[in-house]
Amino acid sequence: MTVYDLTLAELRAKLDKRELSAVEVTKTYLDRIAATNPALNTFITICNETALAEAQAADQAIAEGKAQALTGLPIAAKDIFNTAGLRTTCASRILDNYVSPYDATAIARIKEQKAVIIGKLNMDEFAMGSSNENSAFGPVRNPWNQDLVPGGSSGGSAASVAARQAVAALGTDTGGSIRQPASHCSVVGLKPTYGRVSRYGVIAYASSLDQVGPVTRDVRDCALMLQAIAGYDPADSTSVNTPVADYQSNLTGNLKGLKIGLPKEYFIEGLDDDVRKAVEQAAEKYRELGAEIIEVSLPHTSYAVACYYLIATAEASSNLARYDGVRYGLRAENAENLVDMYMQTRAAGFGSEVKRRIMLGTYALSSGYYDAYYLKAQKVRTLIRQDFLNAFETVDALLTPVAPTPAFALGEKVNDPLQMYLSDIYTIPVNLAGTCAMSLPCGFSTDERPIGLQLIGKPFDEATLLRTAHAYEQATEWHKRKTEF
Amino acid sequence: MSQSYETVIGLEVHVQLTTNTKIFCGCSKDFGQTPNSQTCPVCLGLPGALPVLNQQVVELAIKTGLATNCQIAPRSIFARKNYFYPDLPKGYQISQFELPICEHGWLDIDLENGERKRIGITRAHMEEDAGKLIHGDTPQTAGNSLVDLNRACTPLLEIVSEPDMRSADEAIDYLKKLHQIVVYLGVCDGNLEEGSFRCDANVSVRPYDQEEFGTRAEVKNINSFRFIKQAIEYEVERQIDLIEGGGKVVQETRLFDSDTGMTRSMRGKEDAHDYRYFPDPDLVPLVISPEWIEKVRATLPELPEVKRGRFVEELGMSDYDAGVLASDRALADYFDACVALGSDAKSCANWIMGEILRKLKETDTEITDVPITPELLTGLLARIADNTISGKIAKTVFEKMWQNGQSADQIIDAEGLKQVTDSGAIEALVDEVVAANPDQVAEYLGGKDKLIGFFVGKVMQASQGKANPGMVNQLLKKKLTGN
C-alpha cells in the first residue's frame, strides 16, 4: 500500500510512530498531484513551496511531542476559503489575481494543528453549480470516469480526495455542494448544522445557507476533520456557541434503538433505478444492524428547489456586489466612466451562471416583487424546517438518496439550468432547514458510477449522524473501492 | 404671497456615535488619520469577511432613544441597503429598515411666542457610514478619485422626525435641542463641520386650506445650523415661486450649495435607487431585554430641561440664567460642583456667565480645561462674601488665578490685596483727598451731590482699590458735611 492510499487516521499513526515524516508524506502528495492534476484539473493552486515548509514545521512539532490530530497531514481547501498569502480565486476571473491577506477561521483552525495546506481546489465559480463545469479554470473531471462530472460545487474537493491527491479536503455546502460531489466521487462528505462551523473568511455565496464541511476517505477521518473546525467563532455572528462533542469516541458501531426515517417524498419519479436500489439496500442493511426503519413525511419537499433559488440568489446578488473593480480583483481597462467600469468589470469577470443568479436574485428583491418572491420563500423555508423538526420527533436520522442520478456526463446538463438545479433536489431541503447531513458511499450503478447515501441528522447532533454513518461503513465495503487513478 | 402657504419640514439627522471602535469591526475610528490606515478585512469589504455588532453602539442607541422618549424595540434587525458607489466597499450598507431599534419618540421645542410644541420622532436606527472619495491632487493622482475607507463602518444613528415642523426656525429649534441632547448624553461629539451631526431636510409647502402634504424635496449636504436655515428658506421660496408660476414641485433630492445659498437638483425620483432592502443574513436579530434597557437608563445623565427646572426651583435662578448654564453639560457640571462646595448660586452663576465664559472665549479654552477649578472659584466667592476683597479686586485675583492656579487666599496675601476696613486708615486717605480738592468740596457743598462719586474714586485710587467702598462712602459724607 502506498502512502497516499492511507487514510488520515492511518497516516496519523505512522507519523506519530515516526514511520513516516510529514515532509515525506507531503512530497508524495505533491508528486501525485503533479502527475494527476493535468488529467483531473482538481487544483487551481498547488502549494509546492509553502506545503513543504509547513511539513517541516509539522515534523518539528511531532519531534517535540506536540502533534495534534491533523499535524503534518496534507489537506486541500476549496478555493473559496481565504488563505493568507495565497491566491484565492473562488474559481472566478474576477478574483483571478486576488491574494488574501487573512485566513478563514476553518483554515486557521487546521493550521493551528499544523496541518499542511497542499493546495486550493477547483470548484464552480462562487460555489454556483452542481457539476464543476462553471469554473473559470475549466471543469474538474471525475476520477472514476473522466467523461463524467465530479458534481459540484465542491467538485475539486471530492475528486481530489477520491483521486488520493489529498488525504482530506475542506468544502462548502449551500444546497448540496459537499454531499452531491461526495456522492458522485464515492467519498464521505459532511455538511454540518448551520452555525456549527465558522463562515468567517469563506467567500459568501448565500450567507444563510453556506456551511463549511469536510470531504474525506471514510467516516472516522470525517469525524477528525469536523472536530478540528467545529465550534463557536466570535468573528461569525451566526456561529452558535453550543458544545462540540468528541466525535471520534462516538463511533461505537452501536445502532441499538436507533430510528431511521425514510421520507416518502424523496422516493419519487425521476429517481434513478440504480440509485433507488442502492439506497433501499442501505436501508435494509441498517435494519440488519439493529436500527428501526420508519416511513416519514416531509410534506413541503416539492417547494424546496424553488424556495432555494429565490433565497440563495437574492443573497448572492447582494454578496457579489463587492466585486466592482474598485478595490481588488479584476478591473476593466478603458472604461468611460464609473458605471461603465462597473458594467465592463462585472461583464468580463463573472461567468454566465453567476450572472444568471445575480439577475434572478436582484429581481426577487426588487421593489414590488419582494413580498411575492423573497418574503414568500422565507415563509416556505420556515415550513420546510418545521417538516424536519416534526420528523425528528419520531426518528433520530433520515435516510435518503443524495442525488436523483449518479454522476452525469460532462456537458450533459450545461445548457439546461433547470435540469441542473434538480440534481440538488434531495440536498437543498437540508440547507433550508439548517440541519446537518452527510453523504457516504453506498454502491455503484450498473455502469460503475458511484452512488451515495444521504443521512440527515438533528440540528447540532453531528455525533449521532457520524455514529450512524460509521456503523454502516463498518458493515460494508463500498468505501474501500478505489479509483484507478 | 407666501402667507397663503404653509411650510412642512421633516428632518433626518445622522449622528456619529462616540464609540472607541467601528460598528462592525474592531478598527479605531479616529478622525483625520492617514487614508485607509484605520481598516481591516471587515470594513474594507474583503471577500469572506463578516460583521460583528459592537455592543457599545447598541447602548448609545438605547441611551439616545430613551432621552428622546422613544420605545426601544425588544427585537430589531439589520438590513442591507444595496447600491453601488466606490465609497461603499461591500456594495451595500448595513442599516436597519423594518424593525429599527427606536420608534415613536418626541422632543418638545419652545416657540417664540412662549408656547411649547411637540415634534414627533418616527424612528432612530443604527447603520454604518460609508468611506470618502478624495480627488487626486498630486501629479500621479490628478484626474482620479481616491477612496479613503477610514470612515467606512463607523457607527451612525439616523434619527428621523415626523413632518411636524412648520418653519425653518422650528426646524433649527428641534435640531439644536437634539444636538444638545446627544452631546449631553456623550453619544456624539456634536461637531457639525467634521460631519458628526449631519442633517437632511425634507421640505414641502401647501396652501393653508389643503390637508394633504405637498410634494417634498430632500435637501442634503448641509453642515451648519445657519446653512440649514438658509437651505430651508431658499427651498420654501423656490417651491412657492414654482407653484405660483404655474409649475409643479417634483420629488427629488437636492444639494445645498453654501457658496450660493441655493439648492440644486441632484437626482430625480426616476433616478431614485431601488435599494432592495432585505434582512442581513450575516447578523442575527438584536434582542434587547428590559433589564438591559433599565441598566442603560440608570446611566442617563440629568437632561438639560430637567436641569434647568432644578436650577430655577431649587436655586432660585432666573429662567434665562438657568437656561444658559443648563445648555452645556460641562458648564452645568462646573456650576453644580461650585454650588456643592458652598458657592452662592446667584453670584456663582454671575461669575460663570461673566468672567469665566468671557475668559474661555478669549483664550479659546473648553470649560473642561478651565484652569480655575470649582474649588478655586468657590474660594474666591467666599472672600468677596466676607468682605476680604471687593468685587473689583476680585477680578484682579481672578486674572492671577487663571494664570497661576493659586488659591484666592494665596493671591490676596502675596499681592497684599486684602480690603482695608480700618476706619482710621481710610479716614486719613479721606482727609488727604478732601484737602487736595478744595474746589470740588465747595461745589459739592454748593449742592452738586453727584460729586461724591469723584471723591470715592479718588480715595479708592489712593488705596489702590483696597479700601472698603462702603466705608469710604460713609466716611467721606461725614467729613464733607461735618456730621
Coordinates of C-alpha atoms in Angstrom, one line a residue, chain A residues 82 98 101-102 194 199-203 207-208 234-238 314-315 317-319 321-323 326-328 338 342 346 362 365-367 370 374, chain B residues 41-42 44-53 80 82-92 98 147 149 274 276-284:
Chain A
N82 CA -9.3 32.8 2.3
Y98 CA -6.6 38.1 -5.7
P101 CA -4.3 39.0 3.5
Y102 CA -6.0 36.7 6.0
Y194 CA -25.7 25.9 10.1
R199 CA -18.1 31.0 7.9
Y200 CA -15.6 33.8 8.6
G201 CA -13.3 34.0 5.7
V202 CA -15.4 31.8 3.4
I203 CA -16.3 33.8 0.4
S207 CA -25.0 33.6 3.7
S208 CA -27.9 32.0 5.4
P234 CA -16.9 35.3 17.7
A235 CA -16.0 36.6 14.3
D236 CA -19.1 35.0 12.8
S237 CA -22.3 36.2 14.4
T238 CA -24.2 33.3 13.0
A314 CA -31.2 37.0 -3.5
E315 CA -28.4 36.8 -1.0
S317 CA -26.9 39.2 -5.7
S318 CA -26.0 41.3 -2.6
N319 CA -22.9 39.3 -1.6
A321 CA -21.9 43.4 -5.2
R322 CA -18.5 44.0 -3.7
Y323 CA -16.8 42.7 -6.8
V326 CA -12.8 49.4 -7.2
R327 CA -10.5 47.9 -4.6
Y328 CA -9.3 44.4 -5.7
L338 CA -17.8 54.8 -13.2
Y342 CA -18.8 48.6 -13.1
R346 CA -18.6 42.6 -14.0
T362 CA -31.9 41.1 -8.0
L365 CA -35.5 41.6 -4.1
S366 CA -36.8 44.3 -6.3
S367 CA -39.4 46.7 -5.1
Y370 CA -40.0 41.3 -2.7
Y374 CA -38.2 36.7 -1.3
Chain B
P41 CA -10.9 42.9 6.1
V42 CA -14.4 43.7 7.5
L44 CA -12.7 47.0 3.6
G45 CA -15.4 44.6 2.5
L46 CA -12.9 41.9 1.6
P47 CA -14.2 38.6 0.3
G48 CA -15.3 36.4 3.2
A49 CA -15.2 39.0 6.0
L50 CA -18.2 39.2 8.3
P51 CA -19.6 41.9 10.5
V52 CA -19.9 41.6 14.3
L53 CA -22.1 44.1 16.0
R80 CA -28.8 45.5 3.7
N82 CA -27.9 47.7 -1.8
Y83 CA -26.4 50.2 -4.1
F84 CA -23.1 50.7 -6.0
Y85 CA -20.7 53.5 -5.1
P86 CA -16.9 53.5 -4.8
D87 CA -17.1 54.6 -1.2
L88 CA -19.3 51.7 -0.2
P89 CA -16.9 48.7 -0.1
K90 CA -19.5 45.9 0.2
G91 CA -21.9 47.3 -2.4
Y92 CA -24.4 47.5 0.4
E98 CA -38.1 47.1 9.2
V147 CA -11.1 56.1 -1.9
L149 CA -12.2 53.9 3.9
D274 CA -34.3 50.6 -5.6
R276 CA -33.6 46.1 -2.4
Y277 CA -33.6 46.1 1.4
F278 CA -33.5 42.6 2.9
P279 CA -32.5 41.3 6.4
D280 CA -28.7 40.9 6.6
P281 CA -28.2 37.2 6.9
D282 CA -24.7 37.8 8.5
L283 CA -26.2 39.3 11.6
V284 CA -28.7 37.7 14.0

